[in-house]
Amino acid sequence: MPALPVPVVTIGLLVLSNIFMTFAWYGHLKFKAAPLAVVIVASWGIAFFEYLLQVPANRIGHGHFSAAQLKTLQEVITLTVFSGFSVLYLGEELHWNHALGFVFIGLGAFFIFHRWS
């Protein structure tokens, strides 16, 4: 069985790591009564699993992608995961200005990934 292509593995690991990190950073917002110290320790525990995916993603992807491209992938994936999380988990709405801001970030990603000759 052939190995998966580097971009598929890298992006897959980044998506999974972002799911963990989004819960680590924002999941506690539904539990405002929880003591801050408990929230911090729980968030660190969740972030540990994020690092188990993020570090290999960058290690595997570097060489195929530049560091700037890896960071850009990370940010685009972060916004995509966060958008879903915000709507589905936190019950918040996304508005036109959020969409427009994401379009501008996508435009920035285009400039990072485009091969300029």
PDB file of C-alpha atoms in Angstrom:
ATOM      1  CA  MET A   1       0.000   0.000   0.000  1.00  0.00           C
ATOM      2  CA  PRO A   2       1.521   3.357  -1.011  1.00  0.00           C
ATOM      3  CA  ALA A   3       2.087   6.024   1.614  1.00  0.00           C
ATOM      4  CA  LEU A   4      -0.209   9.010   1.671  1.00  0.00           C
ATOM      5  CA  PRO A   5       1.151  12.155   0.002  1.00  0.00           C
ATOM      6  CA  VAL A   6       2.921  14.620   2.316  1.00  0.00           C
ATOM      7  CA  PRO A   7       0.297  17.376   1.838  1.00  0.00           C
ATOM      8  CA  VAL A   8      -2.520  14.982   2.803  1.00  0.00           C
ATOM      9  CA  VAL A   9      -0.730  13.817   5.965  1.00  0.00           C
ATOM     10  CA  THR A  10       0.339  17.347   6.911  1.00  0.00           C
ATOM     11  CA  ILE A  11      -3.071  18.928   6.404  1.00  0.00           C
ATOM     12  CA  GLY A  12      -4.847  16.004   8.087  1.00  0.00           C
ATOM     13  CA  LEU A  13      -2.647  16.271  11.172  1.00  0.00           C
ATOM     14  CA  LEU A  14      -3.072  20.055  11.233  1.00  0.00           C
ATOM     15  CA  VAL A  15      -6.861  19.738  11.099  1.00  0.00           C
ATOM     16  CA  LEU A  16      -6.879  17.238  13.963  1.00  0.00           C
ATOM     17  CA  SER A  17      -4.446  19.314  16.011  1.00  0.00           C
ATOM     18  CA  ASN A  18      -6.586  22.406  15.495  1.00  0.00           C
ATOM     19  CA  ILE A  19      -9.668  20.635  16.762  1.00  0.00           C
ATOM     20  CA  PHE A  20      -7.830  19.867  20.007  1.00  0.00           C
ATOM     21  CA  MET A  21      -6.371  23.364  20.275  1.00  0.00           C
ATOM     22  CA  THR A  22      -9.685  25.059  19.645  1.00  0.00           C
ATOM     23  CA  PHE A  23     -11.224  23.085  22.508  1.00  0.00           C
ATOM     24  CA  ALA A  24      -8.195  23.862  24.689  1.00  0.00           C
ATOM     25  CA  TRP A  25      -8.451  27.595  24.041  1.00  0.00           C
ATOM     26  CA  TYR A  26     -12.208  28.124  23.771  1.00  0.00           C
ATOM     27  CA  GLY A  27     -14.032  25.031  25.048  1.00  0.00           C
ATOM     28  CA  HIS A  28     -14.062  26.362  28.604  1.00  0.00           C
ATOM     29  CA  LEU A  29     -16.208  29.324  27.572  1.00  0.00           C
ATOM     30  CA  LYS A  30     -19.275  27.128  28.120  1.00  0.00           C
ATOM     31  CA  PHE A  31     -18.124  26.490  31.704  1.00  0.00           C
ATOM     32  CA  LYS A  32     -17.660  29.969  33.147  1.00  0.00           C
ATOM     33  CA  ALA A  33     -18.418  28.754  36.678  1.00  0.00           C
ATOM     34  CA  ALA A  34     -15.373  26.459  36.645  1.00  0.00           C
ATOM     35  CA  PRO A  35     -12.391  27.822  38.594  1.00  0.00           C
ATOM     36  CA  LEU A  36      -9.755  29.397  36.370  1.00  0.00           C
ATOM     37  CA  ALA A  37      -6.990  27.133  37.721  1.00  0.00           C
ATOM     38  CA  VAL A  38      -9.026  24.037  36.748  1.00  0.00           C
ATOM     39  CA  VAL A  39      -9.698  25.477  33.301  1.00  0.00           C
ATOM     40  CA  ILE A  40      -6.000  26.194  32.767  1.00  0.00           C
ATOM     41  CA  VAL A  41      -4.920  22.682  33.781  1.00  0.00           C
ATOM     42  CA  ALA A  42      -7.653  21.105  31.627  1.00  0.00           C
ATOM     43  CA  SER A  43      -6.648  23.291  28.691  1.00  0.00           C
ATOM     44  CA  TRP A  44      -3.000  22.269  29.061  1.00  0.00           C
ATOM     45  CA  GLY A  45      -4.061  18.634  29.121  1.00  0.00           C
ATOM     46  CA  ILE A  46      -6.002  19.055  25.890  1.00  0.00           C
ATOM     47  CA  ALA A  47      -3.157  21.063  24.330  1.00  0.00           C
ATOM     48  CA  PHE A  48      -0.760  18.165  25.012  1.00  0.00           C
ATOM     49  CA  PHE A  49      -2.676  16.094  22.467  1.00  0.00           C
ATOM     50  CA  GLU A  50      -2.636  19.020  20.056  1.00  0.00           C
ATOM     51  CA  TYR A  51       1.161  19.071  20.235  1.00  0.00           C
ATOM     52  CA  LEU A  52       1.297  15.321  19.569  1.00  0.00           C
ATOM     53  CA  LEU A  53      -0.279  16.109  16.184  1.00  0.00           C
ATOM     54  CA  GLN A  54       1.050  19.596  15.436  1.00  0.00           C
ATOM     55  CA  VAL A  55       4.751  18.863  15.854  1.00  0.00           C
ATOM     56  CA  PRO A  56       4.724  15.810  13.528  1.00  0.00           C
ATOM     57  CA  ALA A  57       2.619  17.761  11.012  1.00  0.00           C
ATOM     58  CA  ASN A  58       5.269  20.470  10.810  1.00  0.00           C
ATOM     59  CA  ARG A  59       8.125  17.956  10.810  1.00  0.00           C
ATOM     60  CA  ILE A  60       6.543  15.913   8.004  1.00  0.00           C
ATOM     61  CA  GLY A  61       5.394  18.923   5.998  1.00  0.00           C
ATOM     62  CA  HIS A  62       8.601  20.966   6.157  1.00  0.00           C
ATOM     63  CA  GLY A  63      10.554  20.502   2.980  1.00  0.00           C
ATOM     64  CA  HIS A  64       7.435  20.022   0.908  1.00  0.00           C
ATOM     65  CA  PHE A  65       6.128  23.300   2.355  1.00  0.00           C
ATOM     66  CA  SER A  66       8.208  26.225   3.545  1.00  0.00           C
ATOM     67  CA  ALA A  67       7.858  27.351   7.157  1.00  0.00           C
ATOM     68  CA  ALA A  68       5.811  30.348   5.966  1.00  0.00           C
ATOM     69  CA  GLN A  69       3.506  28.039   4.032  1.00  0.00           C
ATOM     70  CA  LEU A  70       3.100  25.724   7.037  1.00  0.00           C
ATOM     71  CA  LYS A  71       2.167  28.692   9.226  1.00  0.00           C
ATOM     72  CA  THR A  72      -0.290  29.929   6.603  1.00  0.00           C
ATOM     73  CA  LEU A  73      -1.892  26.478   6.366  1.00  0.00           C
ATOM     74  CA  GLN A  74      -2.143  26.477  10.145  1.00  0.00           C
ATOM     75  CA  GLU A  75      -3.926  29.828  10.207  1.00  0.00           C
ATOM     76  CA  VAL A  76      -6.382  28.990   7.424  1.00  0.00           C
ATOM     77  CA  ILE A  77      -7.185  25.648   9.068  1.00  0.00           C
ATOM     78  CA  THR A  78      -7.509  27.368  12.452  1.00  0.00           C
ATOM     79  CA  LEU A  79     -10.085  29.815  11.119  1.00  0.00           C
ATOM     80  CA  THR A  80     -12.007  27.049   9.374  1.00  0.00           C
ATOM     81  CA  VAL A  81     -12.093  24.845  12.474  1.00  0.00           C
ATOM     82  CA  PHE A  82     -12.872  27.807  14.709  1.00  0.00           C
ATOM     83  CA  SER A  83     -15.757  28.918  12.493  1.00  0.00           C
ATOM     84  CA  GLY A  84     -17.401  25.525  12.798  1.00  0.00           C
ATOM     85  CA  PHE A  85     -16.660  25.376  16.525  1.00  0.00           C
ATOM     86  CA  SER A  86     -18.054  28.852  17.108  1.00  0.00           C
ATOM     87  CA  VAL A  87     -21.323  28.043  15.366  1.00  0.00           C
ATOM     88  CA  LEU A  88     -21.804  24.400  16.391  1.00  0.00           C
ATOM     89  CA  TYR A  89     -20.358  24.343  19.917  1.00  0.00           C
ATOM     90  CA  LEU A  90     -20.703  27.902  21.198  1.00  0.00           C
ATOM     91  CA  GLY A  91     -23.887  28.662  19.285  1.00  0.00           C
ATOM     92  CA  GLU A  92     -22.563  31.963  17.958  1.00  0.00           C
ATOM     93  CA  GLU A  93     -23.415  33.371  14.559  1.00  0.00           C
ATOM     94  CA  LEU A  94     -20.949  34.289  11.852  1.00  0.00           C
ATOM     95  CA  HIS A  95     -21.739  37.507  10.022  1.00  0.00           C
ATOM     96  CA  TRP A  96     -20.752  39.064   6.723  1.00  0.00           C
ATOM     97  CA  ASN A  97     -17.814  40.904   8.276  1.00  0.00           C
ATOM     98  CA  HIS A  98     -16.378  37.602   9.536  1.00  0.00           C
ATOM     99  CA  ALA A  99     -16.720  36.126   6.042  1.00  0.00           C
ATOM    100  CA  LEU A 100     -15.075  39.188   4.502  1.00  0.00           C
ATOM    101  CA  GLY A 101     -12.197  38.995   6.986  1.00  0.00           C
ATOM    102  CA  PHE A 102     -11.719  35.309   6.139  1.00  0.00           C
ATOM    103  CA  VAL A 103     -11.669  36.199   2.436  1.00  0.00           C
ATOM    104  CA  PHE A 104      -8.851  38.666   3.089  1.00  0.00           C
ATOM    105  CA  ILE A 105      -6.927  36.024   5.026  1.00  0.00           C
ATOM    106  CA  GLY A 106      -7.507  33.628   2.126  1.00  0.00           C
ATOM    107  CA  LEU A 107      -6.122  36.290  -0.200  1.00  0.00           C
ATOM    108  CA  GLY A 108      -3.052  36.500   2.010  1.00  0.00           C
ATOM    109  CA  ALA A 109      -2.700  32.710   1.751  1.00  0.00           C
ATOM    110  CA  PHE A 110      -2.840  33.033  -2.042  1.00  0.00           C
ATOM    111  CA  PHE A 111       0.119  35.427  -1.964  1.00  0.00           C
ATOM    112  CA  ILE A 112       2.089  33.054   0.283  1.00  0.00           C
ATOM    113  CA  PHE A 113       1.473  29.977  -1.899  1.00  0.00           C
ATOM    114  CA  HIS A 114       1.558  31.500  -5.380  1.00  0.00           C
ATOM    115  CA  ARG A 115       4.792  30.856  -7.265  1.00  0.00           C
ATOM    116  CA  TRP A 116       5.993  34.249  -8.398  1.00  0.00           C
ATOM    117  CA  SER A 117       8.394  34.183 -11.294  1.00  0.00           C
TER     118      SER A 117
END
